[in-house]
Amino acid sequence: MAKNIVMPTLGLTMTEGTIETLYFNEGDAINTGDVIAEISSEKLSSPVESPVSGTILKINVQEGDVLPIKEVIAIVGEEGEEVASDEQDKDVPDVPEEASEEVSSASTKEETSSKPRNQGSDGERIFATPLARKMAEEKGIDLSDVNGTGGNHRITRLDIDRYVPSEKVVSSVQSKDTATWGIGLSGMRKTIARRMMESIQTTAQVTNHRKVDITNLMAFRKEIKEKVSRPLNKGELSINTLVTRAVILALQENRELNAWYHNGNHEVQEAIHIGMATDIEEGLVVPVIREADQKTLSQLGSTIASVASQARNGSLPEDLYSGSTFTITNLGGANIEYFTPIINLPEVAILGVGTLSDELALDNEGTVTVHQKLPLSLTYDHQIIDGAPASRFLETVSEYLNDPYRLML
């Protein structure tokens, strides 16, 4: 009996995946456990193995296709076995109303309108949830005029609710620009390229730089390590953890930087979810520390270390790749002082941390002393944040790092 090989779910929030590589052709023999395809979501890559041995009777996709979860990639059965026209639907559960719907070119054959429901005027495929598509039809909205905020610019119910006719001109301009983003790239690199270009072209990014004196902070670390009986080897007192704690406290006092702005919708966020930019072999990912303001310094350090490790070995849950309200990126290990980090949409600000350095200074008595300085680079969206509140935020971070015992309160 024929068996469907479907697009797997790599995480709780995954709704679709991209076919990066196909390793077999129709008619090829295949064994249980053979990798039939390599797929990727927006953050992860994974092989798809055949659950049975047999012959590949049908392949429903091509490399580069985007397919919703549970949709059929290929059908495996006995050589010469007939594949019924409805074979693809067998053993495949109904897709929930809000699940992703990738409308393929096959569905256009069923359409009688001059403009297929799954394509824009330029022939590009449009991704939308079934509910969003139904709402658009009821309201007479052309989906090609709507900016999608979901994965792969998928259009959601909220996008339809927020749509106004004035977006049509903006949408047409953006669609021409986005068509060129990531040309020649694939997988995660293409996703990174799209996100970076979208961030640059839809925000007014400004970066403020300043050095923070962390001499007291370094003395604090040394004192704590000497007084605590157990080893502190889970990142509890790392510079990254201490800076993150200072950022969390500063966000509590400067709420306007803990916000999202996208598609004309500005929302100051109550919860503080910190994104930690992490370099992995395939590119850059931003695992999320959820409810970071609810964690002690020790919990924060161990969580940062854990999510970074999971991101690097590919075991991080899919839902921890998105939802951050403020991101921190650290290039101190690469001996970089200042840089201009790019905002992680839909956030309105991101903090870059540079390499620690020693500087000589004179105290009040004219004695030369050594001070340890940490460069910080705050990029913010000037559409939402002005220079004064951005500077106040950096000053608040500096105050906490200068008075490190407050980090433990």
Coordinates of C-alpha atoms in Angstrom, one line a residue:
M1 CA 0.0 0.0 0.0
A2 CA 1.3 3.4 -1.0
K3 CA 2.6 5.7 1.8
N4 CA 2.7 9.4 1.8
I5 CA 5.9 11.3 2.8
V6 CA 4.8 14.6 4.1
M7 CA 6.3 18.0 5.1
P8 CA 7.2 17.5 8.8
T9 CA 6.8 20.0 11.6
L10 CA 10.2 21.1 12.9
G11 CA 8.7 23.2 15.7
L12 CA 5.5 24.3 17.4
T13 CA 5.1 27.4 15.2
M14 CA 6.3 26.0 11.9
T15 CA 3.6 26.2 9.2
E16 CA 5.5 25.6 6.0
G17 CA 8.9 24.5 4.8
T18 CA 11.1 24.9 1.7
I19 CA 12.3 22.0 -0.4
E20 CA 16.0 22.7 -0.6
T21 CA 17.2 19.4 -2.2
L22 CA 15.6 16.3 -3.7
Y23 CA 17.8 13.2 -3.6
F24 CA 15.6 10.8 -5.7
N25 CA 13.5 10.7 -8.8
E26 CA 10.2 9.1 -9.6
G27 CA 10.8 5.4 -10.2
D28 CA 13.8 5.1 -7.9
A29 CA 14.0 2.4 -5.3
I30 CA 14.3 3.6 -1.7
N31 CA 14.9 2.0 1.6
T32 CA 13.6 2.8 5.1
G33 CA 15.6 5.6 6.6
D34 CA 16.9 6.9 3.2
V35 CA 16.9 10.7 3.1
I36 CA 14.5 11.7 0.3
A37 CA 14.8 15.4 0.7
E38 CA 16.4 18.2 2.6
I39 CA 14.0 20.9 3.9
S40 CA 14.3 24.1 5.8
S41 CA 12.0 26.4 7.8
E42 CA 12.9 30.0 8.3
K43 CA 15.4 29.0 11.0
L44 CA 16.1 25.2 10.8
S45 CA 17.2 22.7 8.2
S46 CA 16.3 19.0 8.4
P47 CA 16.5 15.8 6.4
V48 CA 13.2 14.0 5.5
E49 CA 13.6 10.2 5.7
S50 CA 11.4 7.6 4.1
P51 CA 9.5 5.6 6.7
V52 CA 9.2 2.6 4.4
S53 CA 11.1 0.8 1.6
G54 CA 9.7 0.7 -1.9
T55 CA 9.6 2.6 -5.1
I56 CA 9.0 6.4 -5.4
L57 CA 5.7 6.4 -7.3
K58 CA 5.2 10.2 -7.4
I59 CA 7.0 13.3 -6.4
N60 CA 4.8 16.4 -5.9
V61 CA 7.4 19.1 -5.5
Q62 CA 10.4 20.6 -7.0
E63 CA 13.5 22.1 -5.4
G64 CA 12.7 25.6 -4.1
D65 CA 9.0 24.9 -3.6
V66 CA 7.4 26.1 -0.3
L67 CA 5.0 23.5 1.1
P68 CA 2.7 23.7 4.2
I69 CA 3.2 21.1 6.9
K70 CA 1.5 17.8 6.4
E71 CA 1.4 18.3 2.6
V72 CA 2.7 15.4 0.5
I73 CA 6.2 15.6 -0.7
A74 CA 6.3 12.2 -2.4
I75 CA 4.4 8.8 -2.5
V76 CA 6.3 5.5 -1.9
G77 CA 4.8 2.1 -2.7
E78 CA 5.3 -1.1 -4.6
E79 CA 6.7 -0.9 -8.1
G80 CA 3.9 -0.6 -10.7
E81 CA 1.3 0.3 -8.0
E82 CA -1.4 2.6 -9.2
V83 CA -1.5 6.0 -7.5
A84 CA -5.1 7.2 -7.3
S85 CA -5.8 10.9 -8.0
D86 CA -6.9 11.4 -4.4
E87 CA -3.8 9.5 -3.1
Q88 CA -2.2 12.7 -1.8
D89 CA -5.1 13.3 0.5
K90 CA -5.0 9.9 2.1
D91 CA -3.7 9.8 5.7
V92 CA -3.2 13.5 5.7
P93 CA -5.2 15.3 8.5
D94 CA -7.4 18.3 7.8
V95 CA -5.4 21.5 8.1
P96 CA -6.8 23.8 10.8
E97 CA -8.4 27.0 9.8
E98 CA -5.4 29.2 10.7
A99 CA -2.8 26.8 9.3
S100 CA -0.5 28.0 6.6
E101 CA -1.8 27.6 3.0
E102 CA 0.7 27.6 0.3
V103 CA -1.2 27.8 -3.0
S104 CA 0.7 26.0 -5.7
S105 CA 0.6 26.4 -9.4
A106 CA -1.5 23.2 -9.6
S107 CA -4.5 25.0 -7.9
T108 CA -4.5 27.7 -10.6
K109 CA -5.9 25.1 -13.1
E110 CA -9.1 25.2 -11.1
E111 CA -9.4 28.9 -11.2
T112 CA -11.4 30.6 -14.0
S113 CA -10.6 34.2 -13.2
S114 CA -8.1 36.1 -15.2
K115 CA -5.9 36.5 -12.1
P116 CA -5.3 33.2 -10.2
R117 CA -6.1 33.4 -6.5
N118 CA -2.6 32.2 -5.6
Q119 CA -0.7 34.7 -7.8
G120 CA -0.1 38.4 -7.9
S121 CA -0.1 40.4 -11.1
D122 CA 3.5 39.6 -11.7
G123 CA 2.9 35.9 -11.4
E124 CA 4.5 35.6 -8.0
R125 CA 2.9 33.1 -5.6
I126 CA 0.9 34.6 -2.7
F127 CA 0.9 32.9 0.7
A128 CA -2.1 33.3 3.0
T129 CA -4.0 31.5 5.7
P130 CA -7.4 30.1 4.6
L131 CA -9.2 32.4 7.0
A132 CA -7.3 35.5 5.6
R133 CA -8.2 34.4 2.1
K134 CA -11.9 34.0 3.0
M135 CA -12.0 37.4 4.7
A136 CA -10.3 39.0 1.7
E137 CA -12.9 37.6 -0.7
E138 CA -15.7 38.8 1.5
K139 CA -14.3 42.3 1.7
G140 CA -13.3 42.5 -1.9
I141 CA -9.6 42.9 -1.1
D142 CA -7.0 41.9 -3.7
L143 CA -4.4 39.8 -1.7
S144 CA -1.6 41.1 -3.9
D145 CA -2.2 44.5 -2.4
V146 CA -1.8 43.3 1.2
N147 CA 1.5 43.2 3.0
G148 CA 1.9 39.8 4.8
T149 CA 3.5 39.8 8.2
G150 CA 3.7 36.0 8.7
G151 CA 6.5 33.7 7.7
N152 CA 7.6 34.1 4.0
H153 CA 5.3 37.2 4.1
R154 CA 2.3 35.0 4.5
I155 CA -0.9 37.0 4.9
T156 CA -2.8 36.5 8.1
R157 CA -6.2 37.5 9.5
L158 CA -4.6 40.5 11.3
D159 CA -3.1 41.7 8.0
I160 CA -6.6 41.7 6.5
D161 CA -8.0 43.5 9.5
R162 CA -5.3 46.2 9.3
Y163 CA -5.4 46.6 5.5
V164 CA -6.3 50.1 4.2
P165 CA -6.5 51.0 0.5
S166 CA -3.6 53.4 0.8
E167 CA -1.2 50.4 1.3
K168 CA -1.7 49.5 -2.4
V169 CA 1.0 51.9 -3.7
V170 CA 3.4 51.0 -0.9
S171 CA 2.8 47.3 -1.5
S172 CA 3.5 47.6 -5.2
V173 CA 6.8 49.4 -4.6
Q174 CA 7.9 46.9 -1.9
S175 CA 7.0 43.8 -4.0
K176 CA 9.4 45.1 -6.7
D177 CA 12.1 45.5 -4.2
T178 CA 11.6 42.3 -2.3
A179 CA 11.8 40.3 -5.6
T180 CA 15.5 41.1 -5.7
W181 CA 16.3 40.3 -2.1
G182 CA 18.4 37.2 -1.7
I183 CA 18.9 36.4 -5.4
G184 CA 21.5 33.7 -5.7
L185 CA 21.1 32.6 -2.1
S186 CA 19.1 29.7 -0.6
G187 CA 17.9 28.4 2.7
M188 CA 18.8 30.3 5.8
R189 CA 21.1 32.7 4.0
K190 CA 18.2 33.8 1.8
T191 CA 16.0 34.3 4.8
I192 CA 18.7 36.4 6.5
A193 CA 19.1 38.5 3.4
R194 CA 15.4 39.2 3.1
R195 CA 15.1 40.1 6.8
M196 CA 18.1 42.4 6.7
M197 CA 16.9 44.2 3.6
E198 CA 13.4 44.5 4.9
S199 CA 14.7 46.0 8.1
I200 CA 16.9 48.6 6.4
Q201 CA 14.3 49.6 3.8
T202 CA 11.3 49.9 6.2
T203 CA 12.9 51.7 9.2
A204 CA 14.8 54.9 9.9
Q205 CA 17.8 53.4 11.6
V206 CA 20.1 55.5 13.7
T207 CA 22.9 54.3 16.0
N208 CA 24.2 55.9 19.2
H209 CA 27.6 54.8 20.5
R210 CA 29.1 55.3 24.0
K211 CA 31.5 53.6 26.3
V212 CA 30.4 52.5 29.7
D213 CA 32.8 52.3 32.7
I214 CA 32.5 48.8 34.1
T215 CA 35.4 48.9 36.6
N216 CA 33.0 48.4 39.5
L217 CA 31.2 45.6 37.6
M218 CA 34.5 43.7 37.2
A219 CA 35.3 44.1 40.9
F220 CA 31.8 42.9 41.7
R221 CA 32.3 39.8 39.6
K222 CA 35.5 39.0 41.4
E223 CA 34.1 39.5 44.8
I224 CA 31.0 37.3 44.1
K225 CA 33.2 34.5 42.7
E226 CA 35.4 34.6 45.8
K227 CA 32.5 34.5 48.3
V228 CA 30.2 31.9 46.6
S229 CA 31.2 28.4 47.6
R230 CA 29.9 26.6 44.5
P231 CA 31.5 27.0 41.0
L232 CA 29.8 29.6 38.9
N233 CA 30.3 27.9 35.5
K234 CA 26.8 28.4 33.9
G235 CA 27.3 31.9 32.7
E236 CA 25.8 33.5 35.8
L237 CA 28.4 36.2 36.0
S238 CA 29.5 36.5 32.3
I239 CA 29.7 40.0 30.8
N240 CA 26.9 39.0 28.5
T241 CA 24.6 38.0 31.3
L242 CA 25.3 41.1 33.4
V243 CA 24.8 43.4 30.4
T244 CA 21.5 41.5 29.6
R245 CA 20.3 42.0 33.2
A246 CA 21.1 45.7 33.0
V247 CA 19.2 46.0 29.7
I248 CA 16.2 44.3 31.2
L249 CA 16.1 46.7 34.1
A250 CA 16.6 49.6 31.7
L251 CA 13.7 48.4 29.5
Q252 CA 11.5 48.4 32.6
E253 CA 12.2 52.1 33.0
N254 CA 12.2 52.9 29.3
R255 CA 9.2 51.0 28.0
E256 CA 9.1 52.7 24.7
L257 CA 12.2 50.7 23.5
N258 CA 10.4 47.4 24.4
A259 CA 8.1 47.6 21.5
W260 CA 7.1 46.3 18.1
Y261 CA 6.4 48.4 15.0
H262 CA 5.4 46.7 11.7
N263 CA 2.9 47.4 9.0
G264 CA 1.9 50.6 10.6
N265 CA 1.0 49.0 13.9
H266 CA 3.0 50.2 17.0
E267 CA 2.7 48.2 20.2
V268 CA 4.6 48.7 23.4
Q269 CA 5.1 45.2 24.9
E270 CA 4.4 44.4 28.6
A271 CA 6.5 41.3 28.7
I272 CA 10.3 41.5 28.1
H273 CA 11.5 38.7 25.8
I274 CA 15.2 39.2 25.0
G275 CA 16.6 38.0 21.7
M276 CA 20.3 36.9 21.8
A277 CA 21.9 37.1 18.3
T278 CA 23.9 33.8 17.9
D279 CA 26.3 32.8 15.2
I280 CA 25.9 29.3 13.9
E281 CA 27.5 27.5 10.9
E282 CA 24.6 28.3 8.6
G283 CA 24.3 31.9 9.5
L284 CA 22.8 34.1 12.2
V285 CA 19.8 33.2 14.5
V286 CA 18.2 35.0 17.4
P287 CA 17.0 32.5 20.1
V288 CA 14.7 34.1 22.6
I289 CA 14.9 34.4 26.4
R290 CA 11.2 34.5 27.2
E291 CA 10.0 36.4 30.3
A292 CA 13.5 37.5 30.9
D293 CA 12.5 40.1 33.5
Q294 CA 11.1 37.2 35.7
K295 CA 14.5 35.5 35.9
T296 CA 17.1 35.8 38.6
L297 CA 20.7 36.6 37.5
S298 CA 21.6 32.9 37.9
Q299 CA 18.5 31.7 35.9
L300 CA 19.2 34.3 33.2
G301 CA 22.8 33.2 32.8
S302 CA 22.0 29.5 32.5
T303 CA 19.1 30.2 30.1
I304 CA 21.3 32.3 27.8
A305 CA 23.9 29.5 27.7
S306 CA 21.3 26.9 27.1
V307 CA 19.4 28.6 24.2
A308 CA 22.7 29.5 22.5
S309 CA 23.9 25.9 22.8
Q310 CA 20.6 24.5 21.5
A311 CA 20.6 27.0 18.6
R312 CA 24.1 25.8 17.6
N313 CA 23.3 22.1 17.7
G314 CA 19.9 22.5 16.1
S315 CA 17.8 21.3 19.1
L316 CA 16.2 24.7 20.0
P317 CA 12.4 24.5 19.9
E318 CA 10.9 26.4 16.9
D319 CA 8.9 28.7 19.1
L320 CA 12.1 30.1 20.7
Y321 CA 13.3 31.5 17.3
S322 CA 10.8 34.4 17.3
G323 CA 8.8 36.7 19.6
S324 CA 11.7 38.7 21.1
T325 CA 10.9 42.3 22.0
F326 CA 14.5 43.6 22.2
T327 CA 17.7 42.0 20.8
I328 CA 21.3 42.0 22.0
T329 CA 24.2 41.2 19.8
N330 CA 27.8 40.8 21.1
L331 CA 30.9 41.1 18.9
G332 CA 33.3 41.5 21.8
G333 CA 34.8 38.1 21.2
A334 CA 35.8 39.3 17.7
N335 CA 37.6 42.3 19.1
I336 CA 35.1 44.7 17.6
E337 CA 34.6 48.0 19.5
Y338 CA 31.7 49.8 17.8
F339 CA 29.4 48.6 15.0
T340 CA 25.9 49.3 13.6
P341 CA 23.6 46.4 14.4
I342 CA 20.5 46.0 12.2
I343 CA 17.1 46.1 14.0
N344 CA 15.5 42.7 14.3
L345 CA 11.9 43.4 13.0
P346 CA 9.4 44.0 14.3
E347 CA 11.4 45.4 17.2
V348 CA 12.3 49.1 17.4
A349 CA 15.8 48.8 18.8
I350 CA 18.9 46.5 19.2
L351 CA 22.0 46.8 21.4
G352 CA 25.4 45.9 20.2
V353 CA 28.1 45.0 22.7
G354 CA 31.8 45.5 21.8
T355 CA 35.1 44.3 23.2
L356 CA 36.3 45.2 26.7
S357 CA 39.3 47.5 26.9
D358 CA 41.5 49.2 29.6
E359 CA 41.9 52.9 29.6
L360 CA 44.1 55.1 31.8
A361 CA 42.5 58.0 33.7
L362 CA 43.4 60.5 36.5
D363 CA 41.5 60.3 39.7
N364 CA 40.7 63.3 41.9
E365 CA 44.1 63.3 43.4
G366 CA 45.9 63.2 40.1
T367 CA 46.9 59.5 40.4
V368 CA 46.8 57.4 37.2
T369 CA 44.2 54.6 37.4
V370 CA 43.1 51.9 35.1
H371 CA 39.4 51.9 34.1
Q372 CA 37.7 49.1 32.1
K373 CA 35.4 50.3 29.4
L374 CA 32.7 48.5 27.4
P375 CA 31.6 50.0 24.1
L376 CA 27.8 49.9 23.4
S377 CA 26.0 50.6 20.1
L378 CA 22.3 51.2 20.2
T379 CA 20.5 51.1 16.9
Y380 CA 16.9 52.4 17.0
D381 CA 14.0 53.2 14.6
H382 CA 13.8 57.0 14.5
Q383 CA 10.2 56.7 13.3
I384 CA 9.4 55.6 16.8
I385 CA 12.3 56.5 19.1
D386 CA 13.9 60.0 19.2
G387 CA 17.5 60.6 20.2
A388 CA 16.7 61.8 23.7
P389 CA 14.9 58.6 24.9
A390 CA 17.5 56.4 23.2
S391 CA 20.2 58.3 25.1
R392 CA 18.3 57.9 28.3
F393 CA 18.1 54.2 27.8
L394 CA 21.9 54.0 27.3
E395 CA 22.4 56.1 30.4
T396 CA 20.2 53.8 32.4
V397 CA 22.1 50.8 31.2
S398 CA 25.3 52.5 32.2
E399 CA 24.0 53.4 35.7
Y400 CA 23.1 49.7 36.4
L401 CA 26.5 48.5 35.2
N402 CA 28.2 51.2 37.4
D403 CA 26.3 50.1 40.4
P404 CA 26.3 46.3 39.9
Y405 CA 24.7 45.3 43.2
R406 CA 21.4 46.7 41.8
L407 CA 21.5 43.9 39.2
M408 CA 20.7 41.4 41.9
L409 CA 17.6 43.2 43.2

